[in-house]
């Protein structure tokens, strides 16, 4: 059920690459694990991101979580509706709940991301913990 | 980590399990906000078997309890219940507990019982046992033999009374009765920690799975849901009730926590001298309720500022689904702790405005006009 054409991270972000731009969101696993979302803080357009560094914050009734940039680059678009309509993220994390688009600075970083099979194996292990 | 007798039921129901006070407990089955609303509008069922349940027996039982409890235990009528604190000599709060004039096994009045917080079980046991030894009483741990389930919410009476051989509607608030519910003998008390009407059921552990599933099956058509510790926490915060480790603890005295109503100083309780001195001097800081203006929830540990001056910190914070506001409690300098005052909480580096509001945020016994007042207050910027 998770999209086959996306790349994933162990911190539960997804990446969709189109040309030199990557669309980023959080996975269904992250959205359901957080549940009851109350707040989302996104970067601004033109902000730069560094792979592995926190670039956004999401908060639920129970907890606050950092969202990590899967790739290095520059933010070229944000989903401005998402912070006011967090349901988008819980209901459609891979679609309407996307967060930002990043212009890739280091395409070689994409090699470090997980395939859907690798991510699913990782989530399975996480759930057993 | 400890598990309650209902552990596998929680996992099967799809609960997310977390550690709480040394126990693996369900934090939520579906969504905290949904479970919270279900209790306010219908009813929710909670497993509370992680809490400590002790019996105090013998000729010196009353004397031992009077020594450790801040309320007058002698004034608890047979099958009655009172909220009490356990305080140290310096007036710091060891725990908050319920004291039952009756047995959690039989409902008989041949013994007293106490129900204590999960995280304080061992310490409370040792503390009360010391008093028992000094006064010729025996403390018995009933926690494994007797499990504990709560059914809380607006419709809890109608849901449970059909399953009971006793008139639960007639059971007075803060009193207990033995009875048969869902086919099993147990002790039921009209108590809870959500601010709504409801019951806590003390069920012999071998029968608790049967009771759990029978009550759930019978209540589901009327909207009964399973509710976890997440909803329990947001419900009690909305009801302005303290939680050990948040509003109360060893470094907090009852006057600071606004619990002076649970302190009787006309008796020889541990901590009496210190408590009398604090009462005379007046509390220097106090728990207050607040509403946050922003979208982020100020959480425990957030510093609270008046201008540039630090005046206290947040003890609990959550979202109330009733009004979709971020609410909480904070321990603040007493002079600042005035309804309507606007302060700022440090929310992960940003100063967010909070306004002091009257506790509780929710009461099932509403004052006339309370809803209108709240609506008017919300219309004003905090």
Coordinates of N, CA and C in Angstrom, one line a residue, chain A residues 32-39 41 57 59-64 83-84, chain B residues 16 27-28 30-34 230 233 295-297 299 317-319 348:
Chain A
X32 N 0.4 7.9 11.7 CA -0.5 7.2 12.6 C 0.2 7.0 14.0
X33 N 1.5 7.0 14.0 CA 2.2 6.8 15.3 C 2.0 8.1 16.1
X34 N 2.1 9.3 15.5 CA 1.9 10.5 16.2 C 0.4 10.7 16.6
X35 N -0.5 10.5 15.6 CA -1.9 10.7 15.7 C -2.3 12.0 16.4
X36 N -3.5 12.4 16.3 CA -4.0 13.6 17.0 C -3.0 14.8 16.8
X37 N -2.8 15.2 15.6 CA -1.8 16.2 15.3 C -2.4 17.6 15.7
X38 N -1.6 18.5 16.2 CA -2.1 19.8 16.6 C -1.3 20.9 16.0
X39 N -0.1 20.7 15.5 CA 0.8 21.8 15.0 C 1.8 21.3 14.1
X41 N 5.2 23.0 11.9 CA 6.1 24.2 11.6 C 6.9 23.8 10.4
X57 N 9.0 20.8 12.3 CA 8.5 20.2 13.6 C 7.1 19.9 13.5
X59 N 3.7 18.3 15.9 CA 3.3 18.1 17.3 C 2.0 17.4 17.3
X60 N 1.9 16.5 18.2 CA 0.6 15.8 18.5 C 0.2 16.1 19.9
X61 N -1.0 15.6 20.3 CA -1.5 15.9 21.7 C -0.4 15.3 22.7
X62 N 0.2 14.2 22.3 CA 1.1 13.5 23.3 C 2.6 13.9 23.1
X63 N 3.0 14.3 21.9 CA 4.4 14.5 21.8 C 4.8 15.5 20.7
X64 N 6.1 15.9 20.7 CA 6.6 16.8 19.7 C 7.7 16.0 18.9
X83 N -0.3 23.3 7.5 CA -0.4 23.7 8.9 C -1.8 24.0 9.5
X84 N -2.6 24.5 8.6 CA -4.0 24.8 9.0 C -5.0 23.6 8.8
Chain B
X16 N -1.7 1.0 21.4 CA -0.3 1.4 21.5 C 0.2 1.3 22.9
X27 N -1.6 3.5 25.9 CA -1.7 4.9 25.9 C -2.9 5.4 25.1
X28 N -3.2 4.6 24.0 CA -4.4 4.9 23.2 C -4.7 3.6 22.3
X30 N -7.3 4.1 19.7 CA -7.5 4.8 18.4 C -6.9 6.1 18.4
X31 N -7.5 7.1 18.9 CA -7.0 8.5 19.0 C -7.3 9.0 20.4
X32 N -6.4 9.7 20.9 CA -6.6 10.3 22.3 C -7.8 11.2 22.3
X33 N -7.9 12.0 21.3 CA -8.9 13.0 21.2 C -10.3 12.3 21.1
X34 N -10.3 11.3 20.2 CA -11.6 10.6 20.0 C -12.0 9.9 21.3
X230 N -3.6 8.1 27.6 CA -3.5 9.4 27.0 C -4.8 10.2 27.2
X233 N -5.2 11.2 30.8 CA -4.4 12.4 31.2 C -5.1 13.7 30.7
X295 N -0.9 27.7 18.6 CA -1.3 26.3 18.2 C -0.5 25.3 18.9
X296 N 0.7 25.7 19.5 CA 1.6 24.7 20.1 C 1.2 24.5 21.6
X297 N 1.4 23.3 22.1 CA 1.0 23.0 23.5 C 2.2 23.3 24.4
X299 N 4.2 22.5 27.4 CA 4.2 21.2 28.1 C 5.0 21.3 29.4
X317 N 0.2 20.0 30.1 CA -0.4 20.7 28.9 C -1.0 19.7 28.0
X318 N -2.2 20.1 27.4 CA -2.8 19.2 26.5 C -3.8 20.0 25.6
X319 N -4.4 19.3 24.7 CA -5.5 19.9 23.8 C -6.8 19.4 24.3
X348 N 9.6 25.6 23.5 CA 10.8 25.2 22.7 C 11.5 26.4 22.0

